[in-house]
mmCIF file of C-alpha atoms and ligand atoms in Angstrom:
data_model
loop_
_atom_site.group_PDB
_atom_site.id
_atom_site.type_symbol
_atom_site.label_atom_id
_atom_site.label_comp_id
_atom_site.label_asym_id
_atom_site.label_seq_id
_atom_site.Cartn_x
_atom_site.Cartn_y
_atom_site.Cartn_z
ATOM 1 C CA MET V 1 67.634 150.222 80.590
ATOM 2 C CA THR V 2 67.599 151.512 84.021
ATOM 3 C CA SER V 3 70.781 151.483 85.994
ATOM 4 C CA SER V 4 69.018 151.449 89.554
ATOM 5 C CA ALA V 5 69.552 148.464 91.686
ATOM 6 C CA SER V 6 66.007 147.528 91.894
ATOM 7 C CA GLU V 7 63.578 147.698 88.786
ATOM 8 C CA ALA V 8 59.895 148.299 88.993
ATOM 9 C CA ILE V 9 57.598 145.230 88.236
ATOM 10 C CA THR V 10 55.480 146.281 85.322
ATOM 11 C CA THR V 11 53.894 142.907 84.138
ATOM 12 C CA THR V 12 50.647 141.506 85.508
ATOM 13 C CA PRO V 13 51.197 138.057 86.993
ATOM 14 C CA ASP V 14 49.801 135.298 84.871
ATOM 15 C CA ALA V 15 46.832 133.322 86.683
ATOM 16 C CA GLU V 16 47.866 130.082 85.269
ATOM 17 C CA ARG V 17 51.593 130.450 86.264
ATOM 18 C CA ILE V 18 50.337 131.389 89.806
ATOM 19 C CA GLU V 19 48.316 128.291 89.893
ATOM 20 C CA ALA V 20 51.134 126.095 88.695
ATOM 21 C CA PHE V 21 53.509 127.666 91.215
ATOM 22 C CA GLU V 22 51.014 127.192 93.965
ATOM 23 C CA GLU V 23 50.881 123.477 93.033
ATOM 24 C CA ARG V 24 54.706 123.296 93.240
ATOM 25 C CA LEU V 25 54.891 125.020 96.589
ATOM 26 C CA THR V 26 52.204 122.693 97.971
ATOM 27 C CA ARG V 27 53.996 119.696 96.642
ATOM 28 C CA ALA V 28 57.254 120.870 98.280
ATOM 29 C CA LEU V 29 55.610 121.442 101.544
ATOM 30 C CA ASN V 30 54.216 117.857 101.486
ATOM 31 C CA GLU V 31 57.661 116.494 100.430
ATOM 32 C CA ALA V 32 59.390 118.440 103.191
ATOM 33 C CA GLY V 33 57.074 116.813 105.874
ATOM 34 C CA MET V 34 57.925 113.352 104.202
ATOM 35 C CA LEU V 35 61.621 114.019 104.527
ATOM 36 C CA LEU V 36 61.274 114.976 108.230
ATOM 37 C CA MET V 37 59.575 111.711 108.662
ATOM 38 C CA ALA V 38 62.140 109.870 106.661
ATOM 39 C CA SER V 39 64.839 111.193 108.773
ATOM 40 C CA LEU V 40 63.050 109.811 111.800
ATOM 41 C CA GLY V 41 62.494 106.501 109.834
ATOM 42 C CA HIS V 42 66.219 106.268 109.454
ATOM 43 C CA ARG V 43 67.157 107.188 113.038
ATOM 44 C CA THR V 44 64.599 104.953 114.702
ATOM 45 C CA GLY V 45 65.429 101.950 112.479
ATOM 46 C CA LEU V 46 61.876 101.798 111.116
ATOM 47 C CA PHE V 47 63.061 101.623 107.438
ATOM 48 C CA ASP V 48 65.795 99.001 108.315
ATOM 49 C CA SER V 49 63.123 96.916 110.022
ATOM 50 C CA LEU V 50 60.768 97.128 106.896
ATOM 51 C CA ALA V 51 63.483 96.566 104.536
ATOM 52 C CA ASP V 52 62.893 92.749 104.261
ATOM 53 C CA GLY V 53 59.528 93.635 102.447
ATOM 54 C CA ALA V 54 57.459 91.809 105.140
ATOM 55 C CA LYS V 55 53.806 92.902 105.561
ATOM 56 C CA VAL V 56 53.482 93.892 109.176
ATOM 57 C CA THR V 57 50.847 95.462 111.497
ATOM 58 C CA CYS V 58 51.706 98.799 113.243
ATOM 59 C CA GLU V 59 51.745 96.749 116.546
ATOM 60 C CA SER V 60 54.224 94.209 115.253
ATOM 61 C CA LEU V 61 56.383 96.917 113.866
ATOM 62 C CA ALA V 62 56.459 98.888 117.119
ATOM 63 C CA GLU V 63 57.323 95.479 118.894
ATOM 64 C CA ARG V 64 60.036 94.573 116.377
ATOM 65 C CA THR V 65 61.658 98.018 116.732
ATOM 66 C CA GLN V 66 60.926 98.694 120.391
ATOM 67 C CA LEU V 67 59.285 101.829 119.689
ATOM 68 C CA ASP V 68 56.090 103.432 120.997
ATOM 69 C CA GLU V 69 53.179 102.162 119.113
ATOM 70 C CA ARG V 70 51.228 105.573 118.881
ATOM 71 C CA TYR V 71 54.273 107.231 117.363
ATOM 72 C CA VAL V 72 54.866 104.298 114.899
ATOM 73 C CA ARG V 73 51.250 104.647 113.807
ATOM 74 C CA GLU V 74 51.429 108.264 113.024
ATOM 75 C CA TRP V 75 54.822 107.805 111.147
ATOM 76 C CA LEU V 76 53.082 104.972 109.180
ATOM 77 C CA GLY V 77 50.254 107.480 108.348
ATOM 78 C CA ALA V 78 52.867 109.970 107.121
ATOM 79 C CA MET V 79 54.693 107.332 105.054
ATOM 80 C CA THR V 80 51.611 105.955 103.419
ATOM 81 C CA ALA V 81 50.236 109.384 102.655
ATOM 82 C CA GLY V 82 53.662 110.292 101.330
ATOM 83 C CA ARG V 83 53.514 107.121 99.110
ATOM 84 C CA ILE V 84 56.628 105.660 100.640
ATOM 85 C CA VAL V 85 55.015 102.729 102.380
ATOM 86 C CA GLU V 86 52.135 100.620 101.018
ATOM 87 C CA THR V 87 49.152 99.541 103.012
ATOM 88 C CA ASP V 88 46.310 97.112 102.796
ATOM 89 C CA PRO V 89 43.302 98.396 104.690
ATOM 90 C CA GLU V 90 41.611 94.948 104.755
ATOM 91 C CA THR V 91 44.365 93.335 106.797
ATOM 92 C CA GLY V 92 45.772 96.523 108.372
ATOM 93 C CA ARG V 93 49.317 95.520 107.253
ATOM 94 C CA TYR V 94 52.039 97.847 105.856
ATOM 95 C CA TRP V 95 55.123 97.152 103.809
ATOM 96 C CA LEU V 96 57.998 98.952 102.219
ATOM 97 C CA PRO V 97 58.260 98.063 98.484
ATOM 98 C CA GLY V 98 61.793 96.657 97.440
ATOM 99 C CA GLU V 99 62.302 99.629 95.136
ATOM 100 C CA HIS V 100 61.974 101.972 98.082
ATOM 101 C CA ALA V 101 63.893 99.766 100.539
ATOM 102 C CA ALA V 102 66.792 100.006 97.915
ATOM 103 C CA LEU V 103 67.070 103.694 98.579
ATOM 104 C CA LEU V 104 66.007 104.022 102.303
ATOM 105 C CA SER V 105 67.732 101.393 104.348
ATOM 106 C CA ARG V 106 71.103 100.680 105.846
ATOM 107 C CA GLN V 107 71.097 97.535 103.842
ATOM 108 C CA ALA V 108 71.094 99.488 100.716
ATOM 109 C CA ALA V 109 74.220 100.721 98.838
ATOM 110 C CA ALA V 110 72.877 104.298 98.518
ATOM 111 C CA ASN V 111 70.628 105.087 101.560
ATOM 112 C CA LEU V 112 69.056 108.560 100.628
ATOM 113 C CA ALA V 113 67.466 108.611 104.137
ATOM 114 C CA VAL V 114 70.871 109.724 105.357
ATOM 115 C CA TYR V 115 70.510 113.036 103.487
ATOM 116 C CA ALA V 116 67.017 113.506 104.798
ATOM 117 C CA GLN V 117 68.618 114.026 108.376
ATOM 118 C CA PHE V 118 70.081 117.399 106.988
ATOM 119 C CA ILE V 119 66.513 118.882 106.929
ATOM 120 C CA PRO V 120 65.832 118.685 110.685
ATOM 121 C CA LEU V 121 69.582 119.234 111.407
ATOM 122 C CA LEU V 122 69.623 122.459 109.490
ATOM 123 C CA GLY V 123 65.921 123.463 110.513
ATOM 124 C CA SER V 124 66.986 123.253 114.053
ATOM 125 C CA MET V 125 69.503 126.142 113.408
ATOM 126 C CA GLU V 126 66.800 128.602 112.209
ATOM 127 C CA GLU V 127 66.948 130.871 115.164
ATOM 128 C CA ASP V 128 70.753 131.251 115.008
ATOM 129 C CA ILE V 129 70.813 131.761 111.331
ATOM 130 C CA LEU V 130 67.942 134.358 111.576
ATOM 131 C CA ARG V 131 70.073 136.339 114.011
ATOM 132 C CA CYS V 132 72.960 136.181 111.606
ATOM 133 C CA PHE V 133 70.753 137.572 108.672
ATOM 134 C CA ARG V 134 69.921 140.519 111.022
ATOM 135 C CA GLU V 135 73.300 141.086 112.672
ATOM 136 C CA GLY V 136 75.928 139.280 110.385
ATOM 137 C CA GLY V 137 78.620 136.870 111.819
ATOM 138 C CA GLY V 138 78.236 133.126 111.902
ATOM 139 C CA VAL V 139 77.111 130.069 113.856
ATOM 140 C CA PRO V 140 80.072 127.985 115.117
ATOM 141 C CA TYR V 141 80.418 124.254 114.830
ATOM 142 C CA GLU V 142 79.769 123.684 118.507
ATOM 143 C CA ARG V 143 76.105 124.847 118.036
ATOM 144 C CA PHE V 144 75.440 122.145 115.493
ATOM 145 C CA ASN V 145 74.004 119.034 117.001
ATOM 146 C CA ARG V 146 74.969 115.803 115.236
ATOM 147 C CA PHE V 147 76.871 117.494 112.440
ATOM 148 C CA HIS V 148 79.876 115.390 112.460
ATOM 149 C CA GLU V 149 77.805 112.215 112.913
ATOM 150 C CA VAL V 150 75.620 112.993 109.891
ATOM 151 C CA MET V 151 78.539 114.123 107.722
ATOM 152 C CA ALA V 152 80.366 110.944 108.374
ATOM 153 C CA GLU V 153 77.342 109.063 107.303
ATOM 154 C CA ASP V 154 77.004 111.244 104.152
ATOM 155 C CA SER V 155 80.752 110.824 103.180
ATOM 156 C CA GLY V 156 80.482 107.141 104.026
ATOM 157 C CA GLN V 157 78.309 106.889 101.090
ATOM 158 C CA THR V 158 79.827 109.445 98.594
ATOM 159 C CA VAL V 159 83.462 108.629 99.283
ATOM 160 C CA LEU V 160 83.855 105.086 100.771
ATOM 161 C CA PRO V 161 81.981 102.988 98.047
ATOM 162 C CA ALA V 162 84.028 104.480 95.218
ATOM 163 C CA LEU V 163 87.303 105.154 97.181
ATOM 164 C CA PHE V 164 89.331 102.208 95.759
ATOM 165 C CA ASP V 165 87.666 101.733 92.452
ATOM 166 C CA GLY V 166 86.782 105.243 91.222
ATOM 167 C CA ILE V 167 88.503 108.000 93.418
ATOM 168 C CA LEU V 168 92.074 106.915 93.930
ATOM 169 C CA PRO V 169 92.408 105.481 90.448
ATOM 170 C CA LEU V 170 91.891 109.006 89.062
ATOM 171 C CA ILE V 171 95.600 109.401 89.835
ATOM 172 C CA PRO V 172 97.637 106.892 87.678
ATOM 173 C CA ASP V 173 100.156 104.836 89.756
ATOM 174 C CA LEU V 174 98.766 106.100 93.008
ATOM 175 C CA ILE V 175 97.531 102.673 94.198
ATOM 176 C CA SER V 176 100.948 101.151 93.518
ATOM 177 C CA ARG V 177 102.562 103.961 95.457
ATOM 178 C CA LEU V 178 100.135 103.538 98.367
ATOM 179 C CA GLN V 179 100.852 99.716 98.308
ATOM 180 C CA ARG V 180 104.665 100.420 98.501
ATOM 181 C CA GLY V 181 104.395 102.983 101.216
ATOM 182 C CA ILE V 182 103.895 106.837 101.231
ATOM 183 C CA ARG V 183 102.943 109.554 103.578
ATOM 184 C CA VAL V 184 99.268 110.820 103.349
ATOM 185 C CA LEU V 185 97.337 113.677 104.802
ATOM 186 C CA ASP V 186 93.680 114.142 104.942
ATOM 187 C CA ALA V 187 92.929 117.716 105.725
ATOM 188 C CA GLY V 188 89.543 118.487 107.429
ATOM 189 C CA CYS V 189 89.192 114.779 107.912
ATOM 190 C CA GLY V 190 86.036 114.862 110.028
ATOM 191 C CA ARG V 191 85.526 111.407 111.804
ATOM 192 C CA GLY V 192 88.036 110.043 109.397
ATOM 193 C CA LYS V 193 86.130 107.170 107.674
ATOM 194 C CA ALA V 194 88.192 107.452 104.466
ATOM 195 C CA LEU V 195 91.520 107.438 106.400
ATOM 196 C CA VAL V 196 90.546 104.319 108.393
ATOM 197 C CA ALA V 197 89.469 102.603 105.135
ATOM 198 C CA MET V 198 92.807 103.617 103.451
ATOM 199 C CA ALA V 199 94.980 102.730 106.439
ATOM 200 C CA LYS V 200 93.504 99.269 106.572
ATOM 201 C CA ARG V 201 94.077 98.634 102.836
ATOM 202 C CA TYR V 202 97.616 100.008 102.585
ATOM 203 C CA PRO V 203 99.566 99.054 105.782
ATOM 204 C CA ASN V 204 102.887 100.209 104.345
ATOM 205 C CA SER V 205 101.700 103.805 104.191
ATOM 206 C CA GLN V 206 101.466 106.276 106.919
ATOM 207 C CA PHE V 207 98.177 108.327 107.319
ATOM 208 C CA ILE V 208 97.301 111.443 109.383
ATOM 209 C CA GLY V 209 94.070 113.412 109.588
ATOM 210 C CA TYR V 210 93.728 117.068 110.707
ATOM 211 C CA ASP V 211 90.510 118.641 111.789
ATOM 212 C CA LEU V 212 89.413 121.574 113.998
ATOM 213 C CA ALA V 213 86.735 119.532 115.826
ATOM 214 C CA GLU V 214 87.972 117.621 118.921
ATOM 215 C CA GLU V 215 84.849 115.508 118.767
ATOM 216 C CA ALA V 216 85.625 114.362 115.283
ATOM 217 C CA VAL V 217 89.318 113.630 115.724
ATOM 218 C CA ALA V 218 88.414 111.781 119.065
ATOM 219 C CA PHE V 219 86.042 109.580 117.129
ATOM 220 C CA GLY V 220 88.724 108.904 114.466
ATOM 221 C CA ARG V 221 91.338 108.011 117.145
ATOM 222 C CA GLU V 222 88.820 105.522 118.719
ATOM 223 C CA SER V 223 88.104 103.998 115.263
ATOM 224 C CA ALA V 224 91.744 103.572 114.496
ATOM 225 C CA ALA V 225 92.393 101.903 117.862
ATOM 226 C CA ALA V 226 89.371 99.719 117.522
ATOM 227 C CA SER V 227 90.774 98.550 114.217
ATOM 228 C CA GLY V 228 94.276 98.157 115.640
ATOM 229 C CA LEU V 229 95.747 100.560 113.119
ATOM 230 C CA GLU V 230 99.201 101.759 113.966
ATOM 231 C CA ASN V 231 99.704 103.608 110.675
ATOM 232 C CA LEU V 232 96.932 106.200 111.385
ATOM 233 C CA GLN V 233 96.989 109.222 113.652
ATOM 234 C CA PHE V 234 94.582 112.145 114.093
ATOM 235 C CA GLU V 235 95.492 115.621 115.258
ATOM 236 C CA ARG V 236 93.108 118.527 116.307
ATOM 237 C CA ARG V 237 94.482 121.250 114.252
ATOM 238 C CA ASP V 238 93.062 124.701 113.093
ATOM 239 C CA LEU V 239 94.173 124.897 109.477
ATOM 240 C CA SER V 240 93.410 128.690 109.148
ATOM 241 C CA ASN V 241 97.176 129.569 109.087
ATOM 242 C CA PHE V 242 98.241 126.361 107.305
ATOM 243 C CA ASN V 243 100.167 128.249 104.860
ATOM 244 C CA GLU V 244 102.510 129.236 107.662
ATOM 245 C CA THR V 245 102.343 126.121 109.877
ATOM 246 C CA ALA V 246 102.548 123.297 107.256
ATOM 247 C CA GLU V 247 105.655 121.107 107.331
ATOM 248 C CA ARG V 248 107.468 121.783 103.984
ATOM 249 C CA GLU V 249 107.475 118.872 101.486
ATOM 250 C CA ALA V 250 106.293 116.339 103.975
ATOM 251 C CA PHE V 251 103.450 114.291 102.163
ATOM 252 C CA ASP V 252 103.185 112.400 98.922
ATOM 253 C CA LEU V 253 99.472 112.678 98.874
ATOM 254 C CA VAL V 254 96.961 115.210 100.480
ATOM 255 C CA THR V 255 93.287 114.650 100.310
ATOM 256 C CA THR V 256 90.483 116.924 101.181
ATOM 257 C CA PHE V 257 86.915 115.433 101.194
ATOM 258 C CA ASP V 258 84.439 118.303 101.013
ATOM 259 C CA ALA V 259 86.489 120.313 103.300
ATOM 260 C CA ILE V 260 87.740 123.485 101.514
ATOM 261 C CA HIS V 261 84.616 125.553 100.888
ATOM 262 C CA ASP V 262 83.668 125.641 104.602
ATOM 263 C CA GLN V 263 87.125 126.634 105.851
ATOM 264 C CA ALA V 264 87.718 129.976 107.580
ATOM 265 C CA LYS V 265 90.710 130.672 105.273
ATOM 266 C CA PRO V 266 90.445 128.440 102.237
ATOM 267 C CA LEU V 267 93.246 129.911 100.263
ATOM 268 C CA ALA V 268 95.640 129.700 103.334
ATOM 269 C CA VAL V 269 94.648 125.988 103.553
ATOM 270 C CA LEU V 270 95.368 125.468 99.899
ATOM 271 C CA ALA V 271 98.641 127.186 100.017
ATOM 272 C CA GLY V 272 99.631 125.020 103.057
ATOM 273 C CA ILE V 273 98.708 121.875 101.120
ATOM 274 C CA ARG V 274 100.808 123.061 98.253
ATOM 275 C CA LYS V 275 103.741 123.729 100.593
ATOM 276 C CA THR V 276 103.445 120.425 102.514
ATOM 277 C CA LEU V 277 103.393 118.426 99.158
ATOM 278 C CA LYS V 278 106.542 116.852 98.033
ATOM 279 C CA PRO V 279 107.601 117.967 94.506
ATOM 280 C CA ASP V 280 106.258 114.784 92.903
ATOM 281 C CA GLY V 281 103.231 114.821 95.354
ATOM 282 C CA VAL V 282 99.624 114.952 94.423
ATOM 283 C CA TYR V 283 96.462 116.656 95.903
ATOM 284 C CA LEU V 284 93.110 114.970 95.406
ATOM 285 C CA ALA V 285 90.276 117.371 96.409
ATOM 286 C CA GLN V 286 86.518 116.365 96.394
ATOM 287 C CA ASP V 287 84.440 119.411 96.600
ATOM 288 C CA ILE V 288 80.891 120.421 95.738
ATOM 289 C CA HIS V 289 79.970 120.644 91.987
ATOM 290 C CA GLY V 290 78.604 123.985 91.281
ATOM 291 C CA SER V 291 79.095 126.816 88.750
ATOM 292 C CA SER V 292 80.003 129.955 90.676
ATOM 293 C CA HIS V 293 76.976 131.538 89.013
ATOM 294 C CA HIS V 294 73.367 131.593 90.362
ATOM 295 C CA HIS V 295 71.693 131.499 87.042
ATOM 296 C CA LEU V 296 73.736 128.417 85.895
ATOM 297 C CA ASP V 297 73.034 126.646 89.198
ATOM 298 C CA ARG V 298 69.414 126.424 88.127
ATOM 299 C CA GLU V 299 70.497 123.458 86.080
ATOM 300 C CA HIS V 300 72.064 121.736 89.230
ATOM 301 C CA PRO V 301 69.853 118.804 90.310
ATOM 302 C CA MET V 302 70.435 119.705 94.005
ATOM 303 C CA GLY V 303 71.129 123.433 93.708
ATOM 304 C CA ALA V 304 68.501 124.854 96.018
ATOM 305 C CA PHE V 305 69.355 122.183 98.644
ATOM 306 C CA LEU V 306 73.075 122.958 98.554
ATOM 307 C CA TYR V 307 72.411 126.702 98.794
ATOM 308 C CA ALA V 308 70.363 125.825 101.940
ATOM 309 C CA VAL V 309 73.137 123.697 103.402
ATOM 310 C CA SER V 310 75.600 126.605 102.698
ATOM 311 C CA THR V 311 73.520 129.249 104.352
ATOM 312 C CA MET V 312 72.660 127.129 107.308
ATOM 313 C CA HIS V 313 75.967 125.443 107.787
ATOM 314 C CA CYS V 314 79.016 125.686 105.467
ATOM 315 C CA MET V 315 78.997 129.501 105.019
ATOM 316 C CA THR V 316 77.929 130.307 108.483
ATOM 317 C CA VAL V 317 80.667 128.072 110.331
ATOM 318 C CA SER V 318 83.288 129.770 108.244
ATOM 319 C CA LEU V 319 82.039 133.243 109.121
ATOM 320 C CA ALA V 320 81.843 132.233 112.765
ATOM 321 C CA GLN V 321 85.593 131.670 112.624
ATOM 322 C CA GLY V 322 86.003 135.159 111.266
ATOM 323 C CA GLY V 323 86.469 133.579 107.982
ATOM 324 C CA GLU V 324 85.678 134.227 104.336
ATOM 325 C CA GLY V 325 82.347 132.403 104.129
ATOM 326 C CA LEU V 326 83.009 131.033 100.701
ATOM 327 C CA GLY V 327 79.958 128.892 100.727
ATOM 328 C CA THR V 328 79.099 125.428 99.562
ATOM 329 C CA MET V 329 78.340 126.551 95.998
ATOM 330 C CA TRP V 330 81.662 128.396 95.365
ATOM 331 C CA GLY V 331 81.718 126.435 92.046
ATOM 332 C CA ARG V 332 84.369 125.257 89.527
ATOM 333 C CA GLU V 333 85.502 128.814 88.353
ATOM 334 C CA LYS V 334 86.248 129.998 91.717
ATOM 335 C CA ALA V 335 87.834 126.641 92.852
ATOM 336 C CA ARG V 336 90.230 126.800 89.778
ATOM 337 C CA GLU V 337 91.115 130.398 90.630
ATOM 338 C CA TYR V 338 91.957 129.463 94.210
ATOM 339 C CA PHE V 339 93.983 126.337 93.230
ATOM 340 C CA LYS V 340 95.996 128.574 90.954
ATOM 341 C CA LYS V 341 96.521 131.284 93.429
ATOM 342 C CA ALA V 342 97.651 128.609 95.903
ATOM 343 C CA GLY V 343 100.474 127.593 93.436
ATOM 344 C CA PHE V 344 99.184 124.409 91.788
ATOM 345 C CA GLY V 345 100.503 124.158 88.253
ATOM 346 C CA SER V 346 98.655 121.167 87.038
ATOM 347 C CA ILE V 347 94.830 121.191 87.630
ATOM 348 C CA GLU V 348 92.369 118.603 86.320
ATOM 349 C CA VAL V 349 88.826 118.222 87.245
ATOM 350 C CA HIS V 350 86.649 114.896 87.078
ATOM 351 C CA GLN V 351 83.072 113.983 87.827
ATOM 352 C CA LEU V 352 82.306 110.452 88.892
ATOM 353 C CA PRO V 353 79.120 108.554 87.985
ATOM 354 C CA HIS V 354 78.257 107.733 91.476
ATOM 355 C CA ASP V 355 78.207 111.255 92.681
ATOM 356 C CA VAL V 356 76.284 114.053 91.189
ATOM 357 C CA GLN V 357 77.082 116.224 94.156
ATOM 358 C CA ASN V 358 80.828 116.534 93.800
ATOM 359 C CA ASP V 359 83.694 117.385 91.544
ATOM 360 C CA TYR V 360 86.976 115.523 91.875
ATOM 361 C CA TRP V 361 90.117 117.584 91.454
ATOM 362 C CA VAL V 362 93.628 116.257 90.799
ATOM 363 C CA LEU V 363 96.248 118.875 91.446
ATOM 364 C CA ARG V 364 100.075 118.705 91.244
ATOM 365 C CA PRO V 365 102.623 121.454 92.193
HETATM 366 C C1 SAM Y 1 82.027 119.168 105.446
HETATM 367 S S1 SAM Y 1 83.129 118.476 106.747
HETATM 368 C C2 SAM Y 1 83.912 117.128 105.896
HETATM 369 C C3 SAM Y 1 84.533 116.144 106.905
HETATM 370 C C4 SAM Y 1 85.252 114.894 106.245
HETATM 371 N N1 SAM Y 1 86.249 115.252 105.263
HETATM 372 C C5 SAM Y 1 84.110 114.019 105.583
HETATM 373 O O1 SAM Y 1 84.092 114.040 104.289
HETATM 374 O O2 SAM Y 1 83.240 113.424 106.274
HETATM 375 C C6 SAM Y 1 84.434 119.710 106.940
HETATM 376 C C7 SAM Y 1 85.405 119.490 108.010
HETATM 377 O O3 SAM Y 1 86.283 120.637 107.934
HETATM 378 C C8 SAM Y 1 86.663 120.901 109.302
HETATM 379 N N2 SAM Y 1 87.131 122.272 109.438
HETATM 380 C C9 SAM Y 1 86.378 123.394 109.280
HETATM 381 N N3 SAM Y 1 87.171 124.534 109.622
HETATM 382 C C10 SAM Y 1 88.459 124.083 109.861
HETATM 383 C C11 SAM Y 1 89.629 124.674 110.255
HETATM 384 N N4 SAM Y 1 89.718 125.932 110.429
HETATM 385 N N5 SAM Y 1 90.619 123.810 110.480
HETATM 386 C C12 SAM Y 1 90.623 122.562 110.388
HETATM 387 N N6 SAM Y 1 89.389 121.792 110.015
HETATM 388 C C13 SAM Y 1 88.429 122.578 109.787
HETATM 389 C C14 SAM Y 1 85.336 120.588 110.057
HETATM 390 O O4 SAM Y 1 85.463 120.455 111.454
HETATM 391 C C15 SAM Y 1 84.819 119.427 109.282
HETATM 392 O O5 SAM Y 1 85.101 118.202 109.879
#
């Protein structure tokens, strides 16, 4: 065995395996193009317009959606070639099969077109990220167009539909405590959809959301005002020194939804959460399911995608704050290590059937 950092390649590549790999790459390129178009299909409302299964001409679809007919025609070409939309060349009509509408429209419970938006969103950052590969450092939140908007749509699907029936019930007696009235903090709350839903459901409890991004907390405040919620507040707050600034024993419940791994100082945030919990308080953390090992992440159904999200967003925004750059795929082992270091004595982890992407941690002092 050599101990050098790089080992010479001695085997001759197998021709059949090259061919199979070429097929895979070609397929990936084709699917990547389809995803770019799927993102546009979501944003333009084209999928929603086709969701009723009606067989429409390109002209009538353009009219229905008030979009430019030439662009709609090209999009239909991509969607037909990508086998998303069906067409009948005799009648010149197009339709979206019900099985596809079930996963691609706003009427659907799980709209996977929401996630397609990450492909152009992250792709648009390539120049900035390329510079970081060469020079180090990171790309700050402000450079990301639409991040908070897309993130809120994402968590609107992974958190909201399961919040009351799957996520909160992970903690025995929490629902009755929320009904009676407790103090709840959501750290790294983004646009605060989960908070709005909880504040509506539990009027006797008091809710607050902290987030670094003014844009996100401003959106949260507007949502709370629009719903007439007086038990919900939002505060712009940098949690990088939360271990020092957190109010001691102030909250019965702290939640973080997908908001630890991209922090500048995740351990300081966790220590602050530990400090701000009451002695009988509980911390519920949703964070990405990973293994902390590259070779084990091969089994993750979305591993490559999540490492891309990490490189082009989560890791880089942390590095841009002079942070640790933990990355999206920090994984269970490292998460457990951080929770222990932050002082949590009781640590449980769960997976929920609706969400392959995340783990759900229940932590107590
Ligand atoms: C992946 S987003 C999750 C947002 C939200 N919890 C959700 O599920 O939609 C992570 C959030 O952490 C916030 N964040 C990042 N660094 C922060 C910091 N230093 N202090 C406070 N919030 C921070 C970001 O602004 C972002 O809204």
